[in-house]
Amino acid sequence: MMSKTLIIGGASGIGFAVASALAEHENELILAGRNNEKLEAARQLLNLKPADVRTLKLDVSNEAEVVALSSSLGDVDNIVFTAGSHAPGGFLSEMDLSAARLAFDTKFWGSIYTARHLSRNIRPRGTLTLTSGFVARRTLSGTIVKSTMNAAIESAAKVLAKELSPLRVNVVSPGLTDTEAYAGMDPVARENMLQMAAANLPVKAYGRAQDIAKGYLFLLDNPFVTGTVIDIEGGALIN
């Protein structure tokens, strides 16, 4: 059955992996993000598949842009939110709090703006799927921004699942995943980091974007799931 899905953050990483999986069928996809060049590159790749793909520029941290999109978007079956920006690490006493605010503006407040203004565009019993991260429930020094931001998203989704019913609201919580987020690293250092992470996980492997995407597909497809967090983290939470 054909569906219409808006993927905010769909030009790269996990969002693109979700789009790529949905594009294997004759679905309608809308990729939204800040970078027109990345969006166009993603569209060209996906147009090799059966789906109908279009793009739109959106700064999800700007509430006015999200409001404007609500007026022009029309009805959709699903909204998938995978957008994020660099979240600073380190101890709170040494942290650049302006960078922390920027991370929250995109991932947390962007999720909230999406739920508030774009949920009205989702057809009855459609889905809103947000993205957190395993550090929401794994206590590690130096991760206060990622931990609190992702925990806030998970808590918000449970409340929204009640407030927006019968829409289904869920969260995917990935572990360490090899995506473009690490593109700035030296290739050797990146591979070493991934292999060390894999060695410490019960599954003895690191995550790939296509692995994480399967969690989103499950949440879009299963009509009996809402208010749920799907952990896809290789066993990091039991380490």
GROMACS .gro file of C-alpha atoms in nm:
model
  239
    1MET     CA    1   0.000   0.000   0.000
    2MET     CA    2   0.140   0.338  -0.099
    3SER     CA    3   0.215   0.592   0.173
    4LYS     CA    4   0.330   0.952   0.191
    5THR     CA    5   0.613   1.018   0.434
    6LEU     CA    6   0.794   1.336   0.536
    7ILE     CA    7   1.148   1.267   0.660
    8ILE     CA    8   1.304   1.562   0.840
    9GLY     CA    9   1.677   1.503   0.817
   10GLY     CA   10   1.629   1.264   0.527
   11ALA     CA   11   1.923   1.377   0.313
   12SER     CA   12   2.188   1.183   0.502
   13GLY     CA   13   2.264   0.927   0.768
   14ILE     CA   14   1.982   0.736   0.932
   15GLY     CA   15   1.717   0.955   0.769
   16PHE     CA   16   1.848   0.873   0.422
   17ALA     CA   17   1.859   0.503   0.510
   18VAL     CA   18   1.490   0.521   0.608
   19ALA     CA   19   1.412   0.703   0.283
   20SER     CA   20   1.610   0.449   0.081
   21ALA     CA   21   1.417   0.158   0.233
   22LEU     CA   22   1.080   0.326   0.171
   23ALA     CA   23   1.184   0.415  -0.183
   24GLU     CA   24   1.201   0.046  -0.275
   25HIS     CA   25   0.823   0.066  -0.317
   26GLU     CA   26   0.597   0.314  -0.494
   27ASN     CA   27   0.573   0.547  -0.197
   28GLU     CA   28   0.571   0.924  -0.195
   29LEU     CA   29   0.865   1.071  -0.004
   30ILE     CA   30   0.942   1.428   0.101
   31LEU     CA   31   1.293   1.493   0.228
   32ALA     CA   32   1.339   1.806   0.439
   33GLY     CA   33   1.660   1.963   0.563
   34ARG     CA   34   1.881   2.268   0.572
   35ASN     CA   35   2.126   2.185   0.292
   36ASN     CA   36   1.992   2.209  -0.063
   37GLU     CA   37   2.295   2.036  -0.216
   38LYS     CA   38   2.261   1.734   0.012
   39LEU     CA   39   1.888   1.720  -0.050
   40GLU     CA   40   1.933   1.724  -0.428
   41ALA     CA   41   2.204   1.457  -0.414
   42ALA     CA   42   1.975   1.237  -0.204
   43ARG     CA   43   1.683   1.294  -0.441
   44GLN     CA   44   1.888   1.191  -0.742
   45LEU     CA   45   1.997   0.869  -0.574
   46LEU     CA   46   1.644   0.782  -0.463
   47ASN     CA   47   1.496   0.860  -0.804
   48LEU     CA   48   1.666   0.545  -0.930
   49LYS     CA   49   1.404   0.358  -0.724
   50PRO     CA   50   1.024   0.331  -0.772
   51ALA     CA   51   0.929   0.603  -0.523
   52ASP     CA   52   0.820   0.958  -0.604
   53VAL     CA   53   1.069   1.181  -0.422
   54ARG     CA   54   1.074   1.556  -0.369
   55THR     CA   55   1.265   1.782  -0.135
   56LEU     CA   56   1.211   2.100   0.060
   57LYS     CA   57   1.442   2.326   0.255
   58LEU     CA   58   1.360   2.350   0.625
   59ASP     CA   59   1.541   2.479   0.932
   60VAL     CA   60   1.350   2.283   1.192
   61SER     CA   61   1.496   2.493   1.475
   62ASN     CA   62   1.300   2.789   1.335
   63GLU     CA   63   0.942   2.752   1.455
   64ALA     CA   64   0.810   2.997   1.196
   65GLU     CA   65   0.940   2.776   0.915
   66VAL     CA   66   0.768   2.472   1.066
   67VAL     CA   67   0.442   2.667   1.094
   68ALA     CA   68   0.472   2.774   0.729
   69LEU     CA   69   0.535   2.415   0.622
   70SER     CA   70   0.218   2.303   0.795
   71SER     CA   71   0.018   2.533   0.568
   72SER     CA   72   0.174   2.403   0.247
   73LEU     CA   73   0.249   2.036   0.320
   74GLY     CA   74  -0.093   1.880   0.282
   75ASP     CA   75  -0.179   1.542   0.430
   76VAL     CA   76   0.086   1.278   0.500
   77ASP     CA   77   0.074   0.930   0.648
   78ASN     CA   78   0.399   0.949   0.841
   79ILE     CA   79   0.653   1.196   0.969
   80VAL     CA   80   0.999   1.070   1.060
   81PHE     CA   81   1.228   1.308   1.250
   82THR     CA   82   1.601   1.225   1.235
   83ALA     CA   83   1.745   1.578   1.226
   84GLY     CA   84   2.018   1.672   1.467
   85SER     CA   85   2.320   1.893   1.509
   86HIS     CA   86   2.652   1.846   1.686
   87ALA     CA   87   2.599   1.807   2.060
   88PRO     CA   88   2.903   1.915   2.261
   89GLY     CA   89   3.062   1.666   2.496
   90GLY     CA   90   3.269   1.720   2.806
   91PHE     CA   91   3.207   1.817   3.164
   92LEU     CA   92   2.944   2.080   3.236
   93SER     CA   93   3.197   2.306   3.409
   94GLU     CA   94   3.395   2.339   3.085
   95MET     CA   95   3.113   2.332   2.831
   96ASP     CA   96   3.020   2.590   2.570
   97LEU     CA   97   2.657   2.632   2.666
   98SER     CA   98   2.574   2.821   2.346
   99ALA     CA   99   2.666   2.506   2.151
  100ALA     CA  100   2.448   2.303   2.387
  101ARG     CA  101   2.153   2.535   2.321
  102LEU     CA  102   2.201   2.496   1.945
  103ALA     CA  103   2.189   2.118   1.978
  104PHE     CA  104   1.866   2.138   2.179
  105ASP     CA  105   1.719   2.390   1.933
  106THR     CA  106   1.752   2.144   1.647
  107LYS     CA  107   1.688   1.802   1.796
  108PHE     CA  108   1.462   1.865   2.096
  109TRP     CA  109   1.280   2.185   2.004
  110GLY     CA  110   1.269   2.080   1.641
  111SER     CA  111   1.090   1.762   1.751
  112ILE     CA  112   0.850   1.966   1.963
  113TYR     CA  113   0.777   2.214   1.683
  114THR     CA  114   0.714   1.923   1.450
  115ALA     CA  115   0.473   1.758   1.692
  116ARG     CA  116   0.289   2.083   1.764
  117HIS     CA  117   0.249   2.214   1.411
  118LEU     CA  118   0.286   1.922   1.171
  119SER     CA  119   0.090   1.656   1.358
  120ARG     CA  120  -0.226   1.818   1.216
  121ASN     CA  121  -0.100   1.716   0.871
  122ILE     CA  122  -0.082   1.348   0.964
  123ARG     CA  123  -0.380   1.140   0.859
  124PRO     CA  124  -0.578   0.958   1.132
  125ARG     CA  125  -0.382   0.664   1.276
  126GLY     CA  126  -0.069   0.786   1.098
  127THR     CA  127   0.268   0.805   1.270
  128LEU     CA  128   0.517   1.049   1.414
  129THR     CA  129   0.852   0.884   1.483
  130LEU     CA  130   1.122   1.074   1.670
  131THR     CA  131   1.487   0.991   1.735
  132SER     CA  132   1.674   0.982   2.064
  133GLY     CA  133   1.994   0.793   2.151
  134PHE     CA  134   2.108   0.523   2.392
  135VAL     CA  135   2.278   0.772   2.627
  136ALA     CA  136   1.930   0.880   2.734
  137ARG     CA  137   1.942   0.579   2.967
  138ARG     CA  138   2.315   0.506   2.989
  139THR     CA  139   2.495   0.721   3.245
  140LEU     CA  140   2.833   0.833   3.114
  141SER     CA  141   3.046   1.126   3.227
  142GLY     CA  142   3.080   1.400   2.968
  143THR     CA  143   2.748   1.335   2.796
  144ILE     CA  144   2.516   1.571   2.983
  145VAL     CA  145   2.386   1.740   2.667
  146LYS     CA  146   2.319   1.419   2.473
  147SER     CA  147   2.180   1.240   2.779
  148THR     CA  148   1.934   1.510   2.883
  149MET     CA  149   1.831   1.600   2.527
  150ASN     CA  150   1.755   1.242   2.429
  151ALA     CA  151   1.585   1.162   2.760
  152ALA     CA  152   1.362   1.466   2.712
  153ILE     CA  153   1.261   1.343   2.366
  154GLU     CA  154   1.171   0.999   2.500
  155SER     CA  155   0.962   1.146   2.781
  156ALA     CA  156   0.791   1.388   2.544
  157ALA     CA  157   0.699   1.111   2.302
  158LYS     CA  158   0.512   0.917   2.571
  159VAL     CA  159   0.306   1.223   2.659
  160LEU     CA  160   0.247   1.301   2.292
  161ALA     CA  161   0.127   0.946   2.226
  162LYS     CA  162  -0.164   1.028   2.460
  163GLU     CA  163  -0.221   1.386   2.353
  164LEU     CA  164  -0.212   1.315   1.978
  165SER     CA  165  -0.405   0.986   1.985
  166PRO     CA  166  -0.507   0.815   1.758
  167LEU     CA  167  -0.183   0.919   1.589
  168ARG     CA  168   0.095   0.684   1.689
  169VAL     CA  169   0.402   0.850   1.840
  170ASN     CA  170   0.720   0.649   1.895
  171VAL     CA  171   1.096   0.688   1.925
  172VAL     CA  172   1.394   0.503   1.782
  173SER     CA  173   1.700   0.512   2.008
  174PRO     CA  174   2.018   0.423   1.817
  175GLY     CA  175   2.355   0.332   1.957
  176LEU     CA  176   2.686   0.422   1.794
  177THR     CA  177   2.618   0.418   1.422
  178ASP     CA  178   2.856   0.467   1.130
  179THR     CA  179   2.712   0.767   0.946
  180GLU     CA  180   2.827   1.095   0.791
  181ALA     CA  181   2.833   1.240   1.143
  182TYR     CA  182   3.190   1.105   1.164
  183ALA     CA  183   3.295   1.217   0.816
  184GLY     CA  184   3.526   1.481   0.960
  185MET     CA  185   3.739   1.224   1.140
  186ASP     CA  186   4.061   1.083   1.004
  187PRO     CA  187   3.956   0.760   0.826
  188VAL     CA  188   4.196   0.543   1.026
  189ALA     CA  189   4.087   0.698   1.356
  190ARG     CA  190   3.724   0.653   1.257
  191GLU     CA  191   3.769   0.287   1.176
  192ASN     CA  192   3.962   0.228   1.499
  193MET     CA  193   3.686   0.397   1.700
  194LEU     CA  194   3.418   0.183   1.536
  195GLN     CA  195   3.611  -0.140   1.581
  196MET     CA  196   3.682  -0.063   1.948
  197ALA     CA  197   3.315   0.010   2.005
  198ALA     CA  198   3.219  -0.314   1.831
  199ALA     CA  199   3.458  -0.516   2.046
  200ASN     CA  200   3.289  -0.385   2.360
  201LEU     CA  201   2.933  -0.464   2.252
  202PRO     CA  202   2.758  -0.800   2.300
  203VAL     CA  203   2.685  -0.821   1.926
  204LYS     CA  204   3.054  -0.756   1.842
  205ALA     CA  205   2.957  -0.515   1.565
  206TYR     CA  206   2.887  -0.145   1.526
  207GLY     CA  207   2.565  -0.009   1.388
  208ARG     CA  208   2.501   0.084   1.026
  209ALA     CA  209   2.237   0.330   0.915
  210GLN     CA  210   2.044   0.055   0.737
  211ASP     CA  211   2.032  -0.145   1.061
  212ILE     CA  212   1.873   0.146   1.246
  213ALA     CA  213   1.631   0.218   0.960
  214LYS     CA  214   1.462  -0.118   1.016
  215GLY     CA  215   1.335   0.008   1.351
  216TYR     CA  216   1.158   0.302   1.187
  217LEU     CA  217   1.002   0.073   0.928
  218PHE     CA  218   0.864  -0.149   1.204
  219LEU     CA  219   0.707   0.151   1.379
  220LEU     CA  220   0.554   0.281   1.058
  221ASP     CA  221   0.413  -0.060   0.971
  222ASN     CA  222   0.279  -0.195   1.302
  223PRO     CA  223  -0.057  -0.035   1.388
  224PHE     CA  224  -0.051  -0.157   1.749
  225VAL     CA  225   0.259   0.028   1.871
  226THR     CA  226   0.258   0.373   2.030
  227GLY     CA  227   0.439   0.549   2.315
  228THR     CA  228   0.730   0.310   2.267
  229VAL     CA  229   1.108   0.351   2.249
  230ILE     CA  230   1.283   0.102   2.021
  231ASP     CA  231   1.644   0.045   2.129
  232ILE     CA  232   1.882  -0.048   1.847
  233GLU     CA  233   2.220  -0.028   2.013
  234GLY     CA  234   2.393  -0.364   1.991
  235GLY     CA  235   2.343  -0.435   2.360
  236ALA     CA  236   2.507  -0.115   2.489
  237LEU     CA  237   2.239  -0.073   2.754
  238ILE     CA  238   2.318  -0.410   2.914
  239ASN     CA  239   2.695  -0.357   2.920
   0.00000   0.00000   0.00000
